[in-house]
Each structure stands twice: as C-alpha cells, then as structure tokens.
mmCIF file of C-alpha atoms in Angstrom:
data_model
loop_
_atom_site.group_PDB
_atom_site.id
_atom_site.type_symbol
_atom_site.label_atom_id
_atom_site.label_comp_id
_atom_site.label_asym_id
_atom_site.label_seq_id
_atom_site.Cartn_x
_atom_site.Cartn_y
_atom_site.Cartn_z
ATOM 1 C CA GLU A 1 0.000 0.000 0.000
ATOM 2 C CA THR A 2 1.255 3.485 -0.888
ATOM 3 C CA VAL A 3 1.218 5.692 2.196
ATOM 4 C CA LEU A 4 0.821 9.424 1.551
ATOM 5 C CA THR A 5 2.196 11.855 4.131
ATOM 6 C CA GLN A 6 1.046 15.455 3.919
ATOM 7 C CA SER A 7 2.801 18.421 5.464
ATOM 8 C CA PRO A 8 2.438 20.708 7.190
ATOM 9 C CA GLY A 9 -0.532 19.628 9.240
ATOM 10 C CA THR A 10 -1.778 23.202 9.434
ATOM 11 C CA LEU A 11 -0.812 26.230 7.363
ATOM 12 C CA SER A 12 -1.723 29.705 8.566
ATOM 13 C CA LEU A 13 -1.167 32.517 6.069
ATOM 14 C CA SER A 14 -2.406 35.997 5.240
ATOM 15 C CA PRO A 15 -4.620 36.754 2.237
ATOM 16 C CA GLY A 16 -2.552 37.165 -0.912
ATOM 17 C CA GLU A 17 0.285 34.970 0.321
ATOM 18 C CA ARG A 18 1.475 31.854 -1.460
ATOM 19 C CA ALA A 19 0.551 28.499 0.069
ATOM 20 C CA THR A 20 2.705 25.439 -0.587
ATOM 21 C CA LEU A 21 1.323 22.056 0.466
ATOM 22 C CA SER A 22 3.396 18.887 0.295
ATOM 23 C CA CYS A 23 2.414 15.274 -0.303
ATOM 24 C CA ARG A 24 5.091 12.596 -0.039
ATOM 25 C CA ALA A 25 4.497 9.000 -1.103
ATOM 26 C CA SER A 26 6.100 5.924 0.467
ATOM 27 C CA GLN A 27 6.806 4.609 -3.047
ATOM 28 C CA SER A 28 6.745 6.042 -6.521
ATOM 29 C CA VAL A 29 3.246 6.901 -7.705
ATOM 30 C CA SER A 30 2.610 5.091 -10.950
ATOM 31 C CA SER A 31 2.224 7.437 -13.943
ATOM 32 C CA ASN A 32 2.150 10.328 -11.462
ATOM 33 C CA TYR A 33 -1.517 9.563 -10.878
ATOM 34 C CA LEU A 34 -1.930 11.972 -8.006
ATOM 35 C CA ALA A 35 -4.956 14.129 -7.260
ATOM 36 C CA TRP A 36 -5.735 16.941 -4.834
ATOM 37 C CA TYR A 37 -9.090 17.639 -3.195
ATOM 38 C CA GLN A 38 -10.413 20.593 -1.243
ATOM 39 C CA GLN A 39 -12.907 20.111 1.567
ATOM 40 C CA LYS A 40 -14.373 23.284 3.029
ATOM 41 C CA PRO A 41 -15.970 23.149 6.486
ATOM 42 C CA GLY A 42 -19.262 21.277 6.363
ATOM 43 C CA GLN A 43 -18.961 20.500 2.662
ATOM 44 C CA ILE A 44 -18.163 17.472 0.544
ATOM 45 C CA PRO A 45 -14.719 17.177 -1.042
ATOM 46 C CA ARG A 46 -14.090 18.802 -4.425
ATOM 47 C CA LEU A 47 -11.557 17.675 -7.007
ATOM 48 C CA LEU A 48 -8.951 20.366 -7.684
ATOM 49 C CA ILE A 49 -6.094 18.682 -9.518
ATOM 50 C CA TYR A 50 -5.633 15.296 -11.215
ATOM 51 C CA SER A 51 -2.669 13.621 -12.888
ATOM 52 C CA THR A 52 -0.378 15.770 -10.720
ATOM 53 C CA SER A 53 -0.916 19.025 -12.570
ATOM 54 C CA SER A 54 -4.203 19.098 -14.522
ATOM 55 C CA ARG A 55 -6.846 21.410 -13.100
ATOM 56 C CA ALA A 56 -10.350 20.038 -12.821
ATOM 57 C CA THR A 57 -13.309 21.827 -14.368
ATOM 58 C CA ALA A 58 -13.950 25.351 -13.045
ATOM 59 C CA ILE A 59 -10.928 25.385 -10.737
ATOM 60 C CA PRO A 60 -9.260 28.828 -10.607
ATOM 61 C CA ASP A 61 -5.767 29.078 -12.046
ATOM 62 C CA ARG A 62 -4.332 30.178 -8.701
ATOM 63 C CA PHE A 63 -4.361 26.458 -7.870
ATOM 64 C CA SER A 64 -1.548 24.457 -9.440
ATOM 65 C CA GLY A 65 0.026 21.070 -8.918
ATOM 66 C CA SER A 66 3.504 19.775 -9.573
ATOM 67 C CA GLY A 67 5.863 16.945 -8.743
ATOM 68 C CA SER A 68 6.737 13.439 -9.760
ATOM 69 C CA GLY A 69 7.708 10.075 -8.330
ATOM 70 C CA THR A 70 7.274 10.425 -4.582
ATOM 71 C CA ASP A 71 7.120 14.193 -4.040
ATOM 72 C CA PHE A 72 4.151 16.307 -5.011
ATOM 73 C CA THR A 73 3.080 19.860 -4.298
ATOM 74 C CA LEU A 74 -0.141 21.838 -4.400
ATOM 75 C CA THR A 75 0.410 25.573 -4.673
ATOM 76 C CA ILE A 76 -2.156 28.294 -4.098
ATOM 77 C CA SER A 77 -0.504 31.317 -5.651
ATOM 78 C CA ARG A 78 -2.514 34.036 -3.893
ATOM 79 C CA LEU A 79 -4.507 32.860 -0.909
ATOM 80 C CA GLU A 80 -8.093 34.078 -0.652
ATOM 81 C CA PRO A 81 -10.406 33.826 2.370
ATOM 82 C CA GLU A 82 -12.588 31.314 0.504
ATOM 83 C CA ASP A 83 -9.607 28.938 0.311
ATOM 84 C CA VAL A 84 -9.939 28.054 3.993
ATOM 85 C CA ALA A 85 -10.284 24.272 3.870
ATOM 86 C CA VAL A 86 -8.587 20.945 4.392
ATOM 87 C CA TYR A 87 -6.662 19.726 1.349
ATOM 88 C CA TYR A 88 -6.111 16.036 0.669
ATOM 89 C CA CYS A 89 -3.870 14.300 -1.811
ATOM 90 C CA GLN A 90 -4.813 10.930 -3.286
ATOM 91 C CA GLN A 91 -2.854 8.457 -5.367
ATOM 92 C CA TYR A 92 -4.657 6.293 -7.891
ATOM 93 C CA GLY A 93 -1.695 4.675 -9.554
ATOM 94 C CA SER A 94 -1.955 1.465 -7.589
ATOM 95 C CA SER A 95 -4.384 -0.515 -5.510
ATOM 96 C CA PRO A 96 -5.520 0.186 -2.899
ATOM 97 C CA LEU A 97 -6.170 3.830 -3.699
ATOM 98 C CA THR A 98 -5.006 5.921 -0.768
ATOM 99 C CA PHE A 99 -5.410 9.401 0.657
ATOM 100 C CA GLY A 100 -3.065 11.569 2.640
ATOM 101 C CA GLY A 101 -4.017 12.762 6.099
ATOM 102 C CA GLY A 102 -4.766 16.309 4.962
ATOM 103 C CA THR A 103 -3.401 19.831 5.406
ATOM 104 C CA LYS A 104 -5.597 22.446 7.010
ATOM 105 C CA VAL A 105 -5.236 25.930 5.519
ATOM 106 C CA GLU A 106 -6.210 28.851 7.733
ATOM 107 C CA ILE A 107 -6.277 32.593 7.173
ATOM 108 C CA LYS A 108 -4.388 34.766 9.656
ATOM 109 C CA GLU B 1 -26.030 17.774 -14.373
ATOM 110 C CA VAL B 2 -24.316 14.885 -12.616
ATOM 111 C CA LEU B 3 -26.085 13.883 -9.423
ATOM 112 C CA LEU B 4 -25.270 11.162 -6.915
ATOM 113 C CA VAL B 5 -28.063 10.787 -4.378
ATOM 114 C CA GLN B 6 -27.336 8.524 -1.454
ATOM 115 C CA SER B 7 -29.620 6.723 0.946
ATOM 116 C CA GLY B 8 -29.479 4.028 3.571
ATOM 117 C CA GLY B 9 -27.400 5.435 6.397
ATOM 118 C CA GLY B 10 -28.422 5.105 10.014
ATOM 119 C CA LEU B 11 -27.748 3.649 13.436
ATOM 120 C CA VAL B 12 -26.736 0.020 13.741
ATOM 121 C CA GLN B 13 -25.411 -2.095 16.577
ATOM 122 C CA PRO B 14 -21.921 -3.594 16.474
ATOM 123 C CA GLY B 15 -22.027 -6.762 14.410
ATOM 124 C CA GLY B 16 -25.053 -5.553 12.502
ATOM 125 C CA SER B 17 -25.636 -4.926 8.805
ATOM 126 C CA LEU B 18 -26.618 -1.985 6.662
ATOM 127 C CA ARG B 19 -26.925 -1.324 2.940
ATOM 128 C CA LEU B 20 -26.085 1.978 1.349
ATOM 129 C CA SER B 21 -27.441 2.993 -2.040
ATOM 130 C CA CYS B 22 -26.336 5.649 -4.491
ATOM 131 C CA SER B 23 -28.639 6.660 -7.324
ATOM 132 C CA ALA B 24 -26.806 8.252 -10.237
ATOM 133 C CA SER B 25 -28.062 10.568 -12.964
ATOM 134 C CA GLY B 26 -26.717 13.024 -15.507
ATOM 135 C CA PHE B 27 -24.124 10.668 -17.011
ATOM 136 C CA THR B 28 -23.939 7.217 -18.567
ATOM 137 C CA PHE B 29 -23.618 5.260 -15.344
ATOM 138 C CA SER B 30 -22.683 1.961 -16.976
ATOM 139 C CA THR B 31 -19.506 3.433 -18.504
ATOM 140 C CA TYR B 32 -17.925 4.607 -15.249
ATOM 141 C CA PRO B 33 -16.316 2.601 -12.462
ATOM 142 C CA MET B 34 -17.624 3.771 -9.099
ATOM 143 C CA HIS B 35 -16.220 3.814 -5.599
ATOM 144 C CA TRP B 36 -17.011 4.422 -1.950
ATOM 145 C CA VAL B 37 -14.944 6.667 0.318
ATOM 146 C CA ARG B 38 -15.593 7.262 4.006
ATOM 147 C CA GLN B 39 -14.753 9.901 6.575
ATOM 148 C CA ALA B 40 -14.926 9.259 10.302
ATOM 149 C CA PRO B 41 -16.079 12.224 12.406
ATOM 150 C CA GLY B 42 -13.355 14.862 12.464
ATOM 151 C CA LYS B 43 -10.982 12.639 10.498
ATOM 152 C CA GLY B 44 -9.599 12.397 6.982
ATOM 153 C CA LEU B 45 -10.748 10.566 3.884
ATOM 154 C CA GLU B 46 -10.386 6.795 3.661
ATOM 155 C CA TYR B 47 -10.845 4.672 0.552
ATOM 156 C CA VAL B 48 -13.339 1.843 1.061
ATOM 157 C CA SER B 49 -14.245 0.003 -2.122
ATOM 158 C CA GLY B 50 -14.613 0.208 -5.894
ATOM 159 C CA ILE B 51 -16.287 -1.592 -8.773
ATOM 160 C CA SER B 52 -15.664 -1.777 -12.513
ATOM 161 C CA ARG B 53 -18.140 -0.685 -15.175
ATOM 162 C CA ASN B 54 -19.880 -4.044 -15.490
ATOM 163 C CA GLY B 55 -19.318 -5.159 -11.906
ATOM 164 C CA GLY B 56 -16.893 -7.878 -12.936
ATOM 165 C CA SER B 57 -14.056 -6.481 -10.839
ATOM 166 C CA THR B 58 -14.255 -5.210 -7.287
ATOM 167 C CA TYR B 59 -11.711 -3.620 -4.973
ATOM 168 C CA TYR B 60 -11.627 -3.322 -1.198
ATOM 169 C CA ALA B 61 -9.530 -1.715 1.480
ATOM 170 C CA ASP B 62 -8.056 -4.319 3.823
ATOM 171 C CA SER B 63 -10.065 -2.817 6.679
ATOM 172 C CA VAL B 64 -13.387 -3.835 5.110
ATOM 173 C CA LYS B 65 -12.455 -6.889 3.038
ATOM 174 C CA ALA B 66 -14.707 -9.896 3.667
ATOM 175 C CA ARG B 67 -17.232 -7.717 5.545
ATOM 176 C CA PHE B 68 -18.372 -5.247 2.880
ATOM 177 C CA THR B 69 -19.670 -6.029 -0.598
ATOM 178 C CA ILE B 70 -19.905 -3.495 -3.383
ATOM 179 C CA SER B 71 -22.288 -4.030 -6.273
ATOM 180 C CA ARG B 72 -24.104 -2.110 -8.962
ATOM 181 C CA ASP B 73 -27.266 -2.368 -11.023
ATOM 182 C CA ASN B 74 -26.650 -0.606 -14.321
ATOM 183 C CA SER B 75 -30.312 -1.011 -15.315
ATOM 184 C CA LYS B 76 -31.237 1.117 -12.290
ATOM 185 C CA ASN B 77 -28.183 3.427 -12.359
ATOM 186 C CA THR B 78 -27.542 2.507 -8.765
ATOM 187 C CA LEU B 79 -24.463 1.652 -6.720
ATOM 188 C CA TYR B 80 -24.657 -0.312 -3.489
ATOM 189 C CA LEU B 81 -22.508 -1.047 -0.478
ATOM 190 C CA GLN B 82 -23.617 -3.938 1.691
ATOM 191 C CA MET B 83 -21.939 -3.685 5.075
ATOM 192 C CA SER B 84 -21.978 -6.526 7.559
ATOM 193 C CA GLY B 85 -20.098 -7.308 10.742
ATOM 194 C CA LEU B 86 -20.043 -3.587 11.450
ATOM 195 C CA ARG B 87 -17.550 -2.339 14.011
ATOM 196 C CA ILE B 88 -17.334 0.841 16.058
ATOM 197 C CA GLU B 89 -14.503 1.991 13.804
ATOM 198 C CA ASP B 90 -16.723 1.746 10.713
ATOM 199 C CA ALA B 91 -18.746 4.728 11.932
ATOM 200 C CA ALA B 92 -18.327 7.461 9.342
ATOM 201 C CA VAL B 93 -19.913 9.455 6.588
ATOM 202 C CA TYR B 94 -19.832 7.287 3.479
ATOM 203 C CA TYR B 95 -19.515 8.962 0.093
ATOM 204 C CA CYS B 96 -20.388 7.487 -3.264
ATOM 205 C CA VAL B 97 -17.946 8.815 -5.886
ATOM 206 C CA LYS B 98 -17.727 8.821 -9.662
ATOM 207 C CA THR B 99 -14.461 8.298 -11.519
ATOM 208 C CA LEU B 100 -13.188 11.158 -13.647
ATOM 209 C CA ALA B 101 -12.347 9.472 -16.928
ATOM 210 C CA GLY B 102 -13.805 6.010 -16.702
ATOM 211 C CA TYR B 103 -10.780 4.142 -15.443
ATOM 212 C CA SER B 104 -11.027 1.762 -12.518
ATOM 213 C CA TYR B 105 -8.195 3.590 -10.748
ATOM 214 C CA ASP B 106 -8.950 7.244 -11.196
ATOM 215 C CA ALA B 107 -9.525 10.575 -9.535
ATOM 216 C CA PHE B 108 -13.044 11.257 -8.295
ATOM 217 C CA ASP B 109 -14.841 14.185 -9.888
ATOM 218 C CA TYR B 110 -18.302 13.904 -8.358
ATOM 219 C CA TRP B 111 -19.270 13.025 -4.802
ATOM 220 C CA GLY B 112 -22.604 12.088 -3.284
ATOM 221 C CA GLN B 113 -23.964 14.087 -0.394
ATOM 222 C CA GLY B 114 -22.785 11.481 2.085
ATOM 223 C CA ALA B 115 -24.597 8.975 4.302
ATOM 224 C CA LEU B 116 -23.917 8.870 8.018
ATOM 225 C CA VAL B 117 -23.387 5.425 9.495
ATOM 226 C CA THR B 118 -23.372 5.261 13.277
ATOM 227 C CA VAL B 119 -22.292 2.047 14.981
ATOM 228 C CA SER B 120 -23.272 1.934 18.626
ATOM 229 C CA SER B 121 -24.952 -0.312 21.153
#
C-alpha cells in the first residue's frame, strides 16, 4: 500500500500569500496519478487537480500542482479567504487507492 | 447535471448490517467505475471500495475486506454497499464517488452528499 504523508498539518497565512502544500508517497506513484481535493468546512470534497498538474473543471488558475515520483506539491498562488479548507492528496496509480491525512489551511 | 443521491445510512449495533445505495443521474452510469470513500467524524478521507463498469471487478480496502460487498445495477443506475459485521470503527460518513475518466483507478470528480453510518450499542 502506498502511504501518503502530507505536510504541514496546518498552514496559517495571510490573504494574498502563497501556500505550498506537500504530499510525499512511500513509493513512486505510478504514472504520477496523483490528485488533490479541497474540503471546506461542512462541505463534501471537491476535485482540484488530477494527474499531478491538470486542473479540474472550473478550478481557478491560482491552484496548481507539480511533482513526480514520490514528491508532489499543491500551490495556491494568492490565498483568498474562501480557500480556507482541508486539502487532501490521493494516489490512484496502484491498488488500494489511498489518501493523505490532509493539510488544514487557515487565514491569519 | 451529474447527481449522486445517497440513501441508507443510520444507526446500527456492532455486528449488525446496513446497505447503502447511491442513485446516479446526468451521465452514462454503466460506462464509469464507481467507488465508496468514508470519513470518520473529524478525520480524513479513507478509501473503502470500488467496482468496474460491469461489476466484474471489485476492490476493497483491507479494513473492510470480507465484511463489505460493493455491487451495482446498471439497469437502475444505482451503486450499493452492503456492510456486515459492522464495528465501532466503521462509523463514518460514506460517500459514493464517480471516476473522472472512466478508469477503474482514477480521480473522483463527483461526490454524493454522504450517508452517516453510526455504529453503537
């Protein structure tokens, strides 16, 4: 099983700042099949990024993904108050599919 | 518009059984593998189970293998999760999810509203 470790656990930034979220895999993610999801308080998760760097439908371009192999990053270029949420990475390159533990993004 | 409408959650005693349903609309259900993901209260997302387009292949997390059974009825556009031998640690909100591009292992682009399963005596 591919274990995904996300860091930091919590990120507290001011509006307009750049947020960098990390997702590290215990083994190489096949075909870089890594996705990112956003879950706002009280809401269901929403797909942001798939295949490491492709934005899902209607996702603003301030969200971007990068990485390969075992190290992946979600970047929010200019943080907005509506971005307060928990962000999860997921690998779907091998079975069982797995999720990271999440990074909580807060606004200072 | 893609919709995944779930039903079947509730309170069950340890060792009991429950069946979740997920009614799909707005896309050609039979051409997409489907999955279940759960989230314990205040916790992160956990993969539970998946099923191929025609139901011929199924996938399970080790934590639920041999206790949960995923199935689908393409004539009714409905996904199911039969849960038996329920444990305290199975208590969670269960989400039905649609795959993005029709692959068995895929990102999930649509999520149901969630069904709360409470396991308690």
